C-alpha positions as protocol buffer text, in pm:
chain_id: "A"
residue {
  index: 1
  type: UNK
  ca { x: 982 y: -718 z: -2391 }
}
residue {
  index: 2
  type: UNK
  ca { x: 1032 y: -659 z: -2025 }
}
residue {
  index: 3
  type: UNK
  ca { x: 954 y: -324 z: -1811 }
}
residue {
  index: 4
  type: UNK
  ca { x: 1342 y: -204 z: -1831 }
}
residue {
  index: 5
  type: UNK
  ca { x: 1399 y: -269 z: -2221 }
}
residue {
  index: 6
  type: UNK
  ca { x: 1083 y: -90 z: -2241 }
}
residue {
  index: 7
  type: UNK
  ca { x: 1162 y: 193 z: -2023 }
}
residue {
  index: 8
  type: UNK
  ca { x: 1495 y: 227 z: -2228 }
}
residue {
  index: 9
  type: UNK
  ca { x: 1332 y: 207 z: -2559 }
}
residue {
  index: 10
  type: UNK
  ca { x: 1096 y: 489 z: -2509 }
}
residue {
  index: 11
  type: UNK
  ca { x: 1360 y: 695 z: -2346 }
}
residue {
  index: 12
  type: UNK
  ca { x: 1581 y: 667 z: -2619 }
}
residue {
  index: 13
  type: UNK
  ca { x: 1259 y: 758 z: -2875 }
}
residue {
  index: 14
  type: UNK
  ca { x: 1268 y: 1080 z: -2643 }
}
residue {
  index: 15
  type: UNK
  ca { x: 1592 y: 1184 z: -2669 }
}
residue {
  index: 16
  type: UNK
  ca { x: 1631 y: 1167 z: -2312 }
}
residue {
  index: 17
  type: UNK
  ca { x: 1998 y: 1079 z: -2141 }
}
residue {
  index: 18
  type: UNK
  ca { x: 1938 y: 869 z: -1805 }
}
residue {
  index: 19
  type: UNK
  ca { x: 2019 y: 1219 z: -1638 }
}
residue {
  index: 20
  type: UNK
  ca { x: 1748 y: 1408 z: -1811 }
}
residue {
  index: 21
  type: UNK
  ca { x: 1515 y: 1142 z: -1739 }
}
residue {
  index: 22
  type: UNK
  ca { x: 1572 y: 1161 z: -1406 }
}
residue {
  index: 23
  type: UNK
  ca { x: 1531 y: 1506 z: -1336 }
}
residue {
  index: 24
  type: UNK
  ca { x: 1221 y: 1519 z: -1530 }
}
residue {
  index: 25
  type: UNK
  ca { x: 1114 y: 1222 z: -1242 }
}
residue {
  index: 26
  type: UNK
  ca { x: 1273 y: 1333 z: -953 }
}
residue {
  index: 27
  type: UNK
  ca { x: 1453 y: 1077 z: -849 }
}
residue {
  index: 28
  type: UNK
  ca { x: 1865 y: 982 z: -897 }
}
residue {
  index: 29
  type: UNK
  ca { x: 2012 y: 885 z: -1253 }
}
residue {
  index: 30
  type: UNK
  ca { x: 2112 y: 528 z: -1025 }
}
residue {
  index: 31
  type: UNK
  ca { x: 1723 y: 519 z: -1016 }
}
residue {
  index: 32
  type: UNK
  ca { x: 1673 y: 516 z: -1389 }
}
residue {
  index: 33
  type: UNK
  ca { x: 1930 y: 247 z: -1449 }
}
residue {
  index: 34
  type: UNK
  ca { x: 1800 y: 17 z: -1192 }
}
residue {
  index: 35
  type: UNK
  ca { x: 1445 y: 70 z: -1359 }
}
residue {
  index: 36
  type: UNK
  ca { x: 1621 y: 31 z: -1710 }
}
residue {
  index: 37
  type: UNK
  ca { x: 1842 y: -289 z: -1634 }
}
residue {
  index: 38
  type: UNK
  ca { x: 1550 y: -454 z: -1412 }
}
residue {
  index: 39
  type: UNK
  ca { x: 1763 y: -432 z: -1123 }
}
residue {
  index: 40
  type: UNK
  ca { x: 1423 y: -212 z: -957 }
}
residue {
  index: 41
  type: UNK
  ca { x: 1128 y: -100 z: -1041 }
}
residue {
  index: 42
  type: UNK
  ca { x: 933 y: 227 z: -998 }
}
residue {
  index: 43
  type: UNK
  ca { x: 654 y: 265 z: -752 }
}
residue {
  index: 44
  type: UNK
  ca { x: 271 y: 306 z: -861 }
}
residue {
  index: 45
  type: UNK
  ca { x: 356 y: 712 z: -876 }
}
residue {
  index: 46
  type: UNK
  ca { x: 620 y: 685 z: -1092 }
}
residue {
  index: 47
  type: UNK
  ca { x: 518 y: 415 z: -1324 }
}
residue {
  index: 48
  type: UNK
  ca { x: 200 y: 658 z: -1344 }
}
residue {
  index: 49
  type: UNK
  ca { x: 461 y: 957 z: -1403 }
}
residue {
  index: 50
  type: UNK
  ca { x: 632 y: 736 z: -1684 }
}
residue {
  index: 51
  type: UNK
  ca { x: 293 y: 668 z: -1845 }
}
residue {
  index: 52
  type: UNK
  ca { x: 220 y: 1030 z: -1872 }
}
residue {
  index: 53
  type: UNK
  ca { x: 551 y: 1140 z: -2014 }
}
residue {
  index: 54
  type: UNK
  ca { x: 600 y: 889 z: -2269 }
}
residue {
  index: 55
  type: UNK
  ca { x: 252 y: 927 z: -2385 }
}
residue {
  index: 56
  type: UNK
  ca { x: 151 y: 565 z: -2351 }
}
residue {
  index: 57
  type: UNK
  ca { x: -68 y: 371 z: -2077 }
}
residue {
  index: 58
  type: UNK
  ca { x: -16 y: 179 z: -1749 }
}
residue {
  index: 59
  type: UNK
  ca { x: -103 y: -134 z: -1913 }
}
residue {
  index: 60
  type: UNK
  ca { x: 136 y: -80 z: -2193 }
}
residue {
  index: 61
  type: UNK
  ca { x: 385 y: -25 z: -1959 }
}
residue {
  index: 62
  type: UNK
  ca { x: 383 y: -357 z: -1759 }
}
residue {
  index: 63
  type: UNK
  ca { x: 176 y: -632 z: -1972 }
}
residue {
  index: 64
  type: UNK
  ca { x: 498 y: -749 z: -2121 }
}
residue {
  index: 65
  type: UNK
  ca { x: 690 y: -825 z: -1791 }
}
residue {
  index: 66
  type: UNK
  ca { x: 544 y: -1105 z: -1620 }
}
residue {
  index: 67
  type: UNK
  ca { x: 820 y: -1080 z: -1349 }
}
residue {
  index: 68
  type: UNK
  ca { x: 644 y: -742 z: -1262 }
}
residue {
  index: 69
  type: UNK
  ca { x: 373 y: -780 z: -1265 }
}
residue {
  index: 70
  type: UNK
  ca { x: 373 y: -1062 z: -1026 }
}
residue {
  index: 71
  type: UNK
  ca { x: 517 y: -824 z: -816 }
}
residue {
  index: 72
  type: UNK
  ca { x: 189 y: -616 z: -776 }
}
residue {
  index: 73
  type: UNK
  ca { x: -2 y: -664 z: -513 }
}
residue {
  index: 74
  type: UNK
  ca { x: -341 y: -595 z: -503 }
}
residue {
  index: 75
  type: UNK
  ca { x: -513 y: -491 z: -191 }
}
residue {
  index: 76
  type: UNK
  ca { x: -803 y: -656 z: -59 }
}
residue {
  index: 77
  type: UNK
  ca { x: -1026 y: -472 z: 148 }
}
residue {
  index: 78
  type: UNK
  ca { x: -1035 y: -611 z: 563 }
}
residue {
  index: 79
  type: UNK
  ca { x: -1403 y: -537 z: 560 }
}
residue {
  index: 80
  type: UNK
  ca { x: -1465 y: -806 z: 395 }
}
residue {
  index: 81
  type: UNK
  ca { x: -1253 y: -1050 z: 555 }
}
residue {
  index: 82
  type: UNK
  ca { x: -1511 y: -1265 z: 861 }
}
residue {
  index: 83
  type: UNK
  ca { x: -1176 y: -1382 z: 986 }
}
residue {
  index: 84
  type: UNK
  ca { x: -1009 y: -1034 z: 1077 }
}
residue {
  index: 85
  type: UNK
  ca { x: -987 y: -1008 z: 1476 }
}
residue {
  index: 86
  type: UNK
  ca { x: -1120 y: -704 z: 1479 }
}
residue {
  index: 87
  type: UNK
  ca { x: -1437 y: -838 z: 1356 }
}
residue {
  index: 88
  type: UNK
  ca { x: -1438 y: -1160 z: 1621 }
}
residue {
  index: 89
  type: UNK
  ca { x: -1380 y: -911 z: 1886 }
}
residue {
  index: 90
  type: UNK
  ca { x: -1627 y: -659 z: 1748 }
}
residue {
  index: 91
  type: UNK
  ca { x: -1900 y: -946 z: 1764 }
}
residue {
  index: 92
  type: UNK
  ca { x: -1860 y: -1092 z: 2062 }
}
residue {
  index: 93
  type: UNK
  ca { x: -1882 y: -756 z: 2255 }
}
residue {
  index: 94
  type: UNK
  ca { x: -2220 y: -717 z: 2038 }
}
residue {
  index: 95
  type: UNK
  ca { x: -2317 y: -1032 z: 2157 }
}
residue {
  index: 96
  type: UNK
  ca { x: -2200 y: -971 z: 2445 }
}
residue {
  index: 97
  type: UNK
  ca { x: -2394 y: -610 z: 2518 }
}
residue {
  index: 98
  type: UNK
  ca { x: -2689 y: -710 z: 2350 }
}
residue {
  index: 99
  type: UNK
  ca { x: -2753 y: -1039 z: 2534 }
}
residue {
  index: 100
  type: UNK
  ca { x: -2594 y: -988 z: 2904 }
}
residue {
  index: 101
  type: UNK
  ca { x: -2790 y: -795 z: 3138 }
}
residue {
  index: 102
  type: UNK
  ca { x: -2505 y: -519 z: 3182 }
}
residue {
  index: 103
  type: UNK
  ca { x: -2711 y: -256 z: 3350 }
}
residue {
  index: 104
  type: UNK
  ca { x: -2585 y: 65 z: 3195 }
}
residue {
  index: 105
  type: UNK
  ca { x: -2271 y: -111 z: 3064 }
}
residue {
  index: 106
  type: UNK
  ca { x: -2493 y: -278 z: 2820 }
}
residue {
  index: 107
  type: UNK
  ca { x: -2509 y: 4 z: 2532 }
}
residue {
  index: 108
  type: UNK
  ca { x: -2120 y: 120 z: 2617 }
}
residue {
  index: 109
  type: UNK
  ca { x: -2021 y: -265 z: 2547 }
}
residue {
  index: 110
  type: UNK
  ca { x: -2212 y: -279 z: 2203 }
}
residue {
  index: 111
  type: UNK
  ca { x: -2118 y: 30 z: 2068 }
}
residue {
  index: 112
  type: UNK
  ca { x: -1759 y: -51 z: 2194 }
}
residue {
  index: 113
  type: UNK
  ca { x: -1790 y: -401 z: 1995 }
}
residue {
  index: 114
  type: UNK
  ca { x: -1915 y: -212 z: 1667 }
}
residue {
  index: 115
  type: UNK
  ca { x: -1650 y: 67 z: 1676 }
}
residue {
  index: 116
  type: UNK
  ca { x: -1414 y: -252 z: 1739 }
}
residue {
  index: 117
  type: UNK
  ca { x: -1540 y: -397 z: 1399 }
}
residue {
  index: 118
  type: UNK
  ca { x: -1481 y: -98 z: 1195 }
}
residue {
  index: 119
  type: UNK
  ca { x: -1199 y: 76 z: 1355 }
}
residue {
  index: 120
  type: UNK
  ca { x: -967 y: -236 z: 1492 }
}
residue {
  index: 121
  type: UNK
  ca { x: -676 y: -140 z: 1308 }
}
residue {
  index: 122
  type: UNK
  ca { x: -701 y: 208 z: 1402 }
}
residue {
  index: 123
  type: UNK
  ca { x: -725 y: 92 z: 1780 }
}
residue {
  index: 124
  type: UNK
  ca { x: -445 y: -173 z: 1791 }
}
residue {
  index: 125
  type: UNK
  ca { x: -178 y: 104 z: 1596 }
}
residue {
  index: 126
  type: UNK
  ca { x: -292 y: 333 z: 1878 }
}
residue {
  index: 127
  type: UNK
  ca { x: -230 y: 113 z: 2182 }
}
residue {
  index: 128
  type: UNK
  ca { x: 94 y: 43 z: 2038 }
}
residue {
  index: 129
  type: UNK
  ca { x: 201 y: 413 z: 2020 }
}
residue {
  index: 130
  type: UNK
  ca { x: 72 y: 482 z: 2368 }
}
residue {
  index: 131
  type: UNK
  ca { x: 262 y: 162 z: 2509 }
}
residue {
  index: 132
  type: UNK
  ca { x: 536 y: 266 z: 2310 }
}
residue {
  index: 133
  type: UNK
  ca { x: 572 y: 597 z: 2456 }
}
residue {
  index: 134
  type: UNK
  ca { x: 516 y: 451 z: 2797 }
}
residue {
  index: 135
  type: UNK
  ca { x: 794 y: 269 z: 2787 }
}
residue {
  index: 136
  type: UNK
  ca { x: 985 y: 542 z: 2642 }
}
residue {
  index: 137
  type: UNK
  ca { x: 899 y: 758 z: 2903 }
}
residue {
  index: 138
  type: UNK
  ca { x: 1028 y: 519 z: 3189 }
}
């Protein structure tokens, strides 16, 4: 059975019109019929939502729809990814602080290369926003 026969069946075992449903959720009666006639499906929140009110679990929720749950994507964490830029960037300053004869640059350059490693996301979404504004501003 997939995720919208599902959805429908326990609905019905509740009671529930598409309309009550969707107040109880929060979101449009259009919503519920999408979910219902796997035209959409609900986010994490409200499959969680769903769960809770129908009285049954995540994983009896989506095990029978294959569809779906090929559709769930599963973060990895960028930490552990050798191949982020951020982390070839972050090194080579290391490498580069640690090994050149900088002066007083030296311990700037190496902590700049380890906040690089850890934080390169962070950095690249802000020099976007401040070039971003720059150019707004002009």
């Amino acid at each position: 059975m997939n995720l919208g026969e599902q959805l429908q069946k326990l609905r019905e075992e509740k009671k529930m019109s598409r309309e009550d449903l969707a107040g109880e959720m929060n979101v449009s009666r259009q919503a519920v019929y999408k979910w219902e006639n796997n035209k959409g499906y609900p986010d994490i929140e409200n499959l969680i939502k769903l769960s809770e009110l129908y009285n049954v679990t995540l994983d009896e929720l989506i095990k029978g729809d294959q569809s779906f749950q090929s559709k769930i994507a599963i973060d990895r964490k960028k930490s552990e990814d050798f191949s982020d830029p951020g982390f070839v960037v972050g090194i080579i300053l290391v490498f580069v602080g640690l090994f050149l004869d900088l002066g007083k640059f030296s311990a700037g350059v190496t902590i700049l290369g380890f906040l690089t490693m850890f934080f390169y996301e962070d950095l690249m979404r802000m020099f976007w926003s401040i070039k971003r504004d720059f150019q707004e501003e002009r």
